[in-house]
Amino acid sequence: MRALGVDDAARALSQGAEARVFALEFCGRDAICKQRFAKKYRLPALDERLTRARLVGEARAIVRARKLGVRAPMVLHVDANEACVYMERVAGVALKEALRRETCTREDIARYGREIGEAISKLHDGGLVHGDLTTSNFMVRDDDGAVVVIDFGLSYPSAVPEDKGVDLYVLERAINAAHPSQTELFDEIIATYKKTSKMWCATLNRFAEVRARGRKRSMVG
Ligand SMILES: Nc1ncnc2c1ncn2[C@@H]1O[C@H](COP(=O)(O)OP(=O)(O)OP(=O)(O)O)[C@@H](O)[C@H]1O
């Protein structure tokens, strides 16, 4: 079954471990469809339940993030039968790519850092953990250069400082691995988080602990 208004000329954008993403038109607007696939090793009934829970969970997280004032794509439609979520298509590039461009200036990096720090602080203060913060999961919009948060597939509600600390730690690791010469990006994210989050103290204390545990683990091997 196909949802009403879906253009047949869908173009594949990405294929991950859990889902594939198509660019298409949905009710006359530029959209994407993120479709989760069945996991053959799971019992079909269990697989269907889990897939549906993830699908609905992702759509809910995006709606919640937008209500918190975070720039994220608008959800257009959820088709539980096809395990698809349709959302507004962001015209832009992944932050990962924007940071690698020769035209990327220190001012750009500082602005990305401020926008990301503010977005994460809004999510965390609103009780939402993103769960997969990497430079592939932020997009830089073509028209105004604004940073948009995508991929809420691993997001979950939490008010626990440890969960928020881990969220930040995952991002720090991702930035250090993919952009080792642009560490000022994460410094700016943390400085902004500290300025804007009401609960910065508990989260950043936890973040420091998570980071120390991570260091110890990597020294031990
Ligand atoms: N709203 C959107 N607008 C434009 N492109 C998008 C949008 N959502 C996703 N994409 C594109 O599809 C890619 C994969 O999307 P997403 O990260 O949500 O799926 P995923 O299967 O979880 O990916 P991965 O397994 O790589 O984490 C993104 O990196 C981006 O290029």
Short mmCIF file of C-alpha atoms and ligand atoms in Angstrom, two decimals:
data_model
loop_
_atom_site.label_atom_id
_atom_site.label_comp_id
_atom_site.label_asym_id
_atom_site.label_seq_id
_atom_site.Cartn_x
_atom_site.Cartn_y
_atom_site.Cartn_z
CA MET A 1 0.00 0.00 0.00
CA ARG A 2 1.31 3.49 -0.83
CA ALA A 3 0.39 6.63 1.02
CA LEU A 4 -1.77 9.17 -0.73
CA GLY A 5 0.12 11.81 -2.69
CA VAL A 6 3.41 9.96 -2.98
CA ASP A 7 5.24 10.50 -6.26
CA ASP A 8 6.44 7.29 -7.91
CA ALA A 9 9.73 8.88 -8.97
CA ALA A 10 11.38 8.31 -5.59
CA ARG A 11 15.18 8.71 -5.56
CA ALA A 12 17.33 6.76 -3.09
CA LEU A 13 19.30 9.07 -0.75
CA SER A 14 20.79 6.60 1.67
CA GLN A 15 20.69 3.04 2.85
CA GLY A 16 21.66 2.44 6.48
CA ALA A 17 21.61 -0.61 8.73
CA GLU A 18 18.03 -0.01 9.87
CA ALA A 19 16.38 2.10 7.20
CA ARG A 20 16.53 3.47 3.68
CA VAL A 21 15.79 7.07 2.78
CA PHE A 22 14.18 8.26 -0.47
CA ALA A 23 13.70 11.76 -1.83
CA LEU A 24 10.24 12.20 -3.30
CA GLU A 25 7.28 14.54 -3.58
CA PHE A 26 4.59 14.18 -0.98
CA CYS A 27 1.36 16.07 -1.55
CA GLY A 28 3.23 18.47 -3.84
CA ARG A 29 6.13 19.25 -1.53
CA ASP A 30 9.77 18.19 -1.42
CA ALA A 31 9.92 15.37 1.07
CA ILE A 32 11.85 12.31 2.14
CA CYS A 33 10.55 8.92 3.14
CA LYS A 34 12.48 6.95 5.74
CA GLN A 35 11.51 3.32 5.56
CA ARG A 36 12.62 0.78 8.14
CA PHE A 37 13.22 -2.77 6.93
CA ALA A 38 12.29 -6.08 8.47
CA LYS A 39 15.02 -7.86 10.43
CA LYS A 40 14.94 -11.43 9.16
CA TYR A 41 16.55 -12.88 12.32
CA ARG A 42 13.68 -11.66 14.52
CA LEU A 43 10.35 -13.42 14.95
CA PRO A 44 8.00 -11.67 12.49
CA ALA A 45 5.45 -10.65 15.14
CA LEU A 46 8.17 -9.24 17.42
CA ASP A 47 9.90 -7.55 14.49
CA GLU A 48 6.68 -5.83 13.46
CA ARG A 49 6.10 -4.57 17.00
CA LEU A 50 9.64 -3.28 17.39
CA THR A 51 9.69 -1.62 13.95
CA ARG A 52 6.37 0.09 14.63
CA ALA A 53 7.56 1.27 18.06
CA ARG A 54 10.76 2.72 16.54
CA LEU A 55 8.84 4.38 13.73
CA VAL A 56 6.35 6.03 16.04
CA GLY A 57 9.13 6.84 18.52
CA GLU A 58 11.12 8.70 15.86
CA ALA A 59 8.12 10.67 14.61
CA ARG A 60 7.16 11.61 18.19
CA ALA A 61 10.69 12.71 19.01
CA ILE A 62 10.80 15.00 15.95
CA VAL A 63 7.45 16.57 16.84
CA ARG A 64 8.62 17.06 20.42
CA ALA A 65 11.94 18.57 19.32
CA ARG A 66 10.12 21.08 17.09
CA LYS A 67 7.82 22.02 19.97
CA LEU A 68 10.92 22.72 22.04
CA GLY A 69 12.03 25.18 19.37
CA VAL A 70 14.67 22.96 17.77
CA ARG A 71 15.09 23.14 13.98
CA ALA A 72 14.13 19.68 12.72
CA PRO A 73 12.22 18.53 9.61
CA MET A 74 8.44 18.70 9.85
CA VAL A 75 6.78 15.26 9.98
CA LEU A 76 4.28 15.00 7.13
CA HIS A 77 2.89 11.50 7.48
CA VAL A 78 3.47 8.18 9.24
CA ASP A 79 2.54 5.00 7.39
CA ALA A 80 2.77 2.18 9.94
CA ASN A 81 1.86 -0.51 7.38
CA GLU A 82 4.84 0.37 5.18
CA ALA A 83 7.08 1.28 8.16
CA CYS A 84 7.59 4.73 6.62
CA VAL A 85 7.84 8.20 8.05
CA TYR A 86 7.51 11.04 5.54
CA MET A 87 9.07 14.36 6.40
CA GLU A 88 10.01 17.69 4.95
CA ARG A 89 13.20 17.51 2.82
CA VAL A 90 15.97 19.80 4.01
CA ALA A 91 17.73 21.36 1.02
CA GLY A 92 21.32 21.43 2.19
CA VAL A 93 24.41 19.39 3.02
CA ALA A 94 25.48 17.33 6.01
CA LEU A 95 27.50 19.34 8.54
CA LYS A 96 30.24 16.74 8.02
CA GLU A 97 30.54 17.91 4.41
CA ALA A 98 30.16 21.63 5.21
CA LEU A 99 33.08 21.40 7.68
CA ARG A 100 35.30 19.84 5.00
CA ARG A 101 34.72 22.57 2.45
CA GLU A 102 37.61 24.93 1.78
CA THR A 103 35.19 27.82 2.10
CA CYS A 104 34.34 26.91 5.73
CA THR A 105 35.65 29.75 7.94
CA ARG A 106 36.34 29.98 11.69
CA GLU A 107 33.25 32.19 11.93
CA ASP A 108 31.16 29.45 10.29
CA ILE A 109 32.50 26.87 12.75
CA ALA A 110 31.75 29.16 15.70
CA ARG A 111 28.20 29.75 14.44
CA TYR A 112 27.60 26.02 13.87
CA GLY A 113 28.87 25.40 17.41
CA ARG A 114 26.49 27.99 18.88
CA GLU A 115 23.48 26.67 16.96
CA ILE A 116 24.25 23.04 17.86
CA GLY A 117 24.92 23.89 21.53
CA GLU A 118 21.60 25.71 21.74
CA ALA A 119 19.69 22.92 19.97
CA ILE A 120 21.08 20.24 22.31
CA SER A 121 20.38 22.38 25.35
CA LYS A 122 16.74 22.82 24.26
CA LEU A 123 16.37 19.07 23.67
CA HIS A 124 17.94 18.18 27.01
CA ASP A 125 16.04 20.79 29.02
CA GLY A 126 12.86 19.48 27.38
CA GLY A 127 13.68 15.94 28.51
CA LEU A 128 14.76 14.50 25.16
CA VAL A 129 18.05 12.76 24.41
CA HIS A 130 18.98 12.59 20.71
CA GLY A 131 20.96 9.36 21.02
CA ASP A 132 23.06 9.67 17.84
CA LEU A 133 24.74 13.07 17.73
CA THR A 134 27.30 13.05 14.90
CA THR A 135 28.22 15.59 12.22
CA SER A 136 26.19 13.47 9.74
CA ASN A 137 23.05 14.08 11.77
CA PHE A 138 23.10 17.87 11.44
CA MET A 139 22.38 19.47 8.07
CA VAL A 140 23.34 22.98 6.97
CA ARG A 141 20.46 24.54 5.05
CA ASP A 142 21.31 25.98 1.61
CA ASP A 143 19.13 29.09 1.80
CA ASP A 144 20.11 30.55 5.19
CA GLY A 145 22.99 28.37 6.41
CA ALA A 146 21.01 27.36 9.52
CA VAL A 147 21.77 24.03 11.21
CA VAL A 148 18.92 21.48 11.23
CA VAL A 149 18.93 18.36 13.44
CA ILE A 150 17.98 15.08 11.72
CA ASP A 151 17.82 11.34 12.50
CA PHE A 152 15.87 11.00 15.73
CA GLY A 153 15.77 7.20 15.25
CA LEU A 154 17.61 6.56 18.54
CA SER A 155 16.03 9.40 20.53
CA TYR A 156 14.32 8.76 23.83
CA PRO A 157 12.75 10.79 26.63
CA SER A 158 15.04 11.19 29.65
CA ALA A 159 15.74 13.70 32.38
CA VAL A 160 18.75 11.75 33.67
CA PRO A 161 22.05 13.73 33.63
CA GLU A 162 24.02 10.56 32.77
CA ASP A 163 22.00 10.10 29.53
CA LYS A 164 22.56 13.73 28.56
CA GLY A 165 26.28 13.46 29.43
CA VAL A 166 26.59 10.40 27.19
CA ASP A 167 24.78 12.28 24.39
CA LEU A 168 27.46 14.99 24.55
CA TYR A 169 30.26 12.46 24.82
CA VAL A 170 29.10 10.65 21.68
CA LEU A 171 29.20 13.97 19.83
CA GLU A 172 32.68 14.84 21.14
CA ARG A 173 34.00 11.46 19.97
CA ALA A 174 32.35 11.86 16.57
CA ILE A 175 33.87 15.33 16.08
CA ASN A 176 37.33 14.23 17.24
CA ALA A 177 37.24 11.24 14.88
CA ALA A 178 35.86 12.98 11.78
CA HIS A 179 37.24 16.52 12.22
CA PRO A 180 40.38 16.28 14.39
CA SER A 181 41.60 19.76 13.38
CA GLN A 182 38.29 21.46 14.23
CA THR A 183 38.11 20.89 17.98
CA GLU A 184 36.94 24.49 18.44
CA LEU A 185 33.54 23.28 17.20
CA PHE A 186 32.98 21.16 20.30
CA ASP A 187 34.41 23.89 22.58
CA GLU A 188 31.81 26.29 21.20
CA ILE A 189 29.03 23.69 21.60
CA ILE A 190 29.91 23.21 25.28
CA ALA A 191 30.31 26.96 25.94
CA THR A 192 26.85 27.59 24.46
CA TYR A 193 25.31 24.63 26.29
CA LYS A 194 26.64 26.08 29.55
CA LYS A 195 25.15 29.48 28.75
CA THR A 196 21.76 28.22 27.62
CA SER A 197 20.85 25.03 29.52
CA LYS A 198 19.14 25.44 32.86
CA MET A 199 20.59 22.11 33.95
CA TRP A 200 24.08 22.58 32.54
CA CYS A 201 25.86 21.93 35.84
CA ALA A 202 24.53 18.39 36.48
CA THR A 203 24.91 17.44 32.80
CA LEU A 204 28.45 18.76 32.39
CA ASN A 205 29.56 17.09 35.64
CA ARG A 206 28.23 13.81 34.29
CA PHE A 207 29.81 14.48 30.93
CA ALA A 208 33.21 14.90 32.64
CA GLU A 209 32.70 11.57 34.44
CA VAL A 210 31.62 9.74 31.28
CA ARG A 211 34.64 11.16 29.46
CA ALA A 212 37.02 10.07 32.27
CA ARG A 213 35.53 6.56 32.16
CA GLY A 214 35.97 6.52 28.38
CA ARG A 215 39.62 7.58 28.68
CA LYS A 216 40.34 4.93 31.30
CA ARG A 217 38.71 2.27 29.13
CA SER A 218 40.73 3.25 26.05
CA MET A 219 43.99 3.21 28.09
CA VAL A 220 43.25 -0.27 29.44
CA GLY A 221 42.51 -1.36 25.90
N1 LIG B 1 14.74 15.53 6.26
C1 LIG B 1 15.76 15.26 5.46
N2 LIG B 1 16.06 16.09 4.44
C2 LIG B 1 17.08 15.81 3.58
N3 LIG B 1 17.86 14.73 3.69
C3 LIG B 1 17.62 13.86 4.69
C4 LIG B 1 16.57 14.08 5.64
N4 LIG B 1 16.56 13.06 6.51
C5 LIG B 1 17.56 12.24 6.13
N5 LIG B 1 18.20 12.71 5.05
C6 LIG B 1 19.33 12.10 4.33
O1 LIG B 1 19.31 10.69 4.52
C7 LIG B 1 20.46 10.27 5.26
C8 LIG B 1 20.07 9.16 6.22
O2 LIG B 1 19.05 9.64 7.10
P1 LIG B 1 19.00 9.18 8.63
O3 LIG B 1 20.33 9.49 9.26
O4 LIG B 1 17.79 9.72 9.25
O5 LIG B 1 18.82 7.61 8.43
P2 LIG B 1 19.60 6.41 9.08
O6 LIG B 1 19.19 5.19 8.34
O7 LIG B 1 19.42 6.45 10.53
O8 LIG B 1 21.07 6.70 8.70
P3 LIG B 1 22.34 6.08 9.37
O9 LIG B 1 22.11 4.58 9.45
O10 LIG B 1 23.42 6.49 8.39
O11 LIG B 1 22.44 6.75 10.72
C9 LIG B 1 20.97 11.54 5.95
O12 LIG B 1 22.34 11.46 6.21
C10 LIG B 1 20.64 12.61 4.91
O13 LIG B 1 21.59 12.62 3.87
#
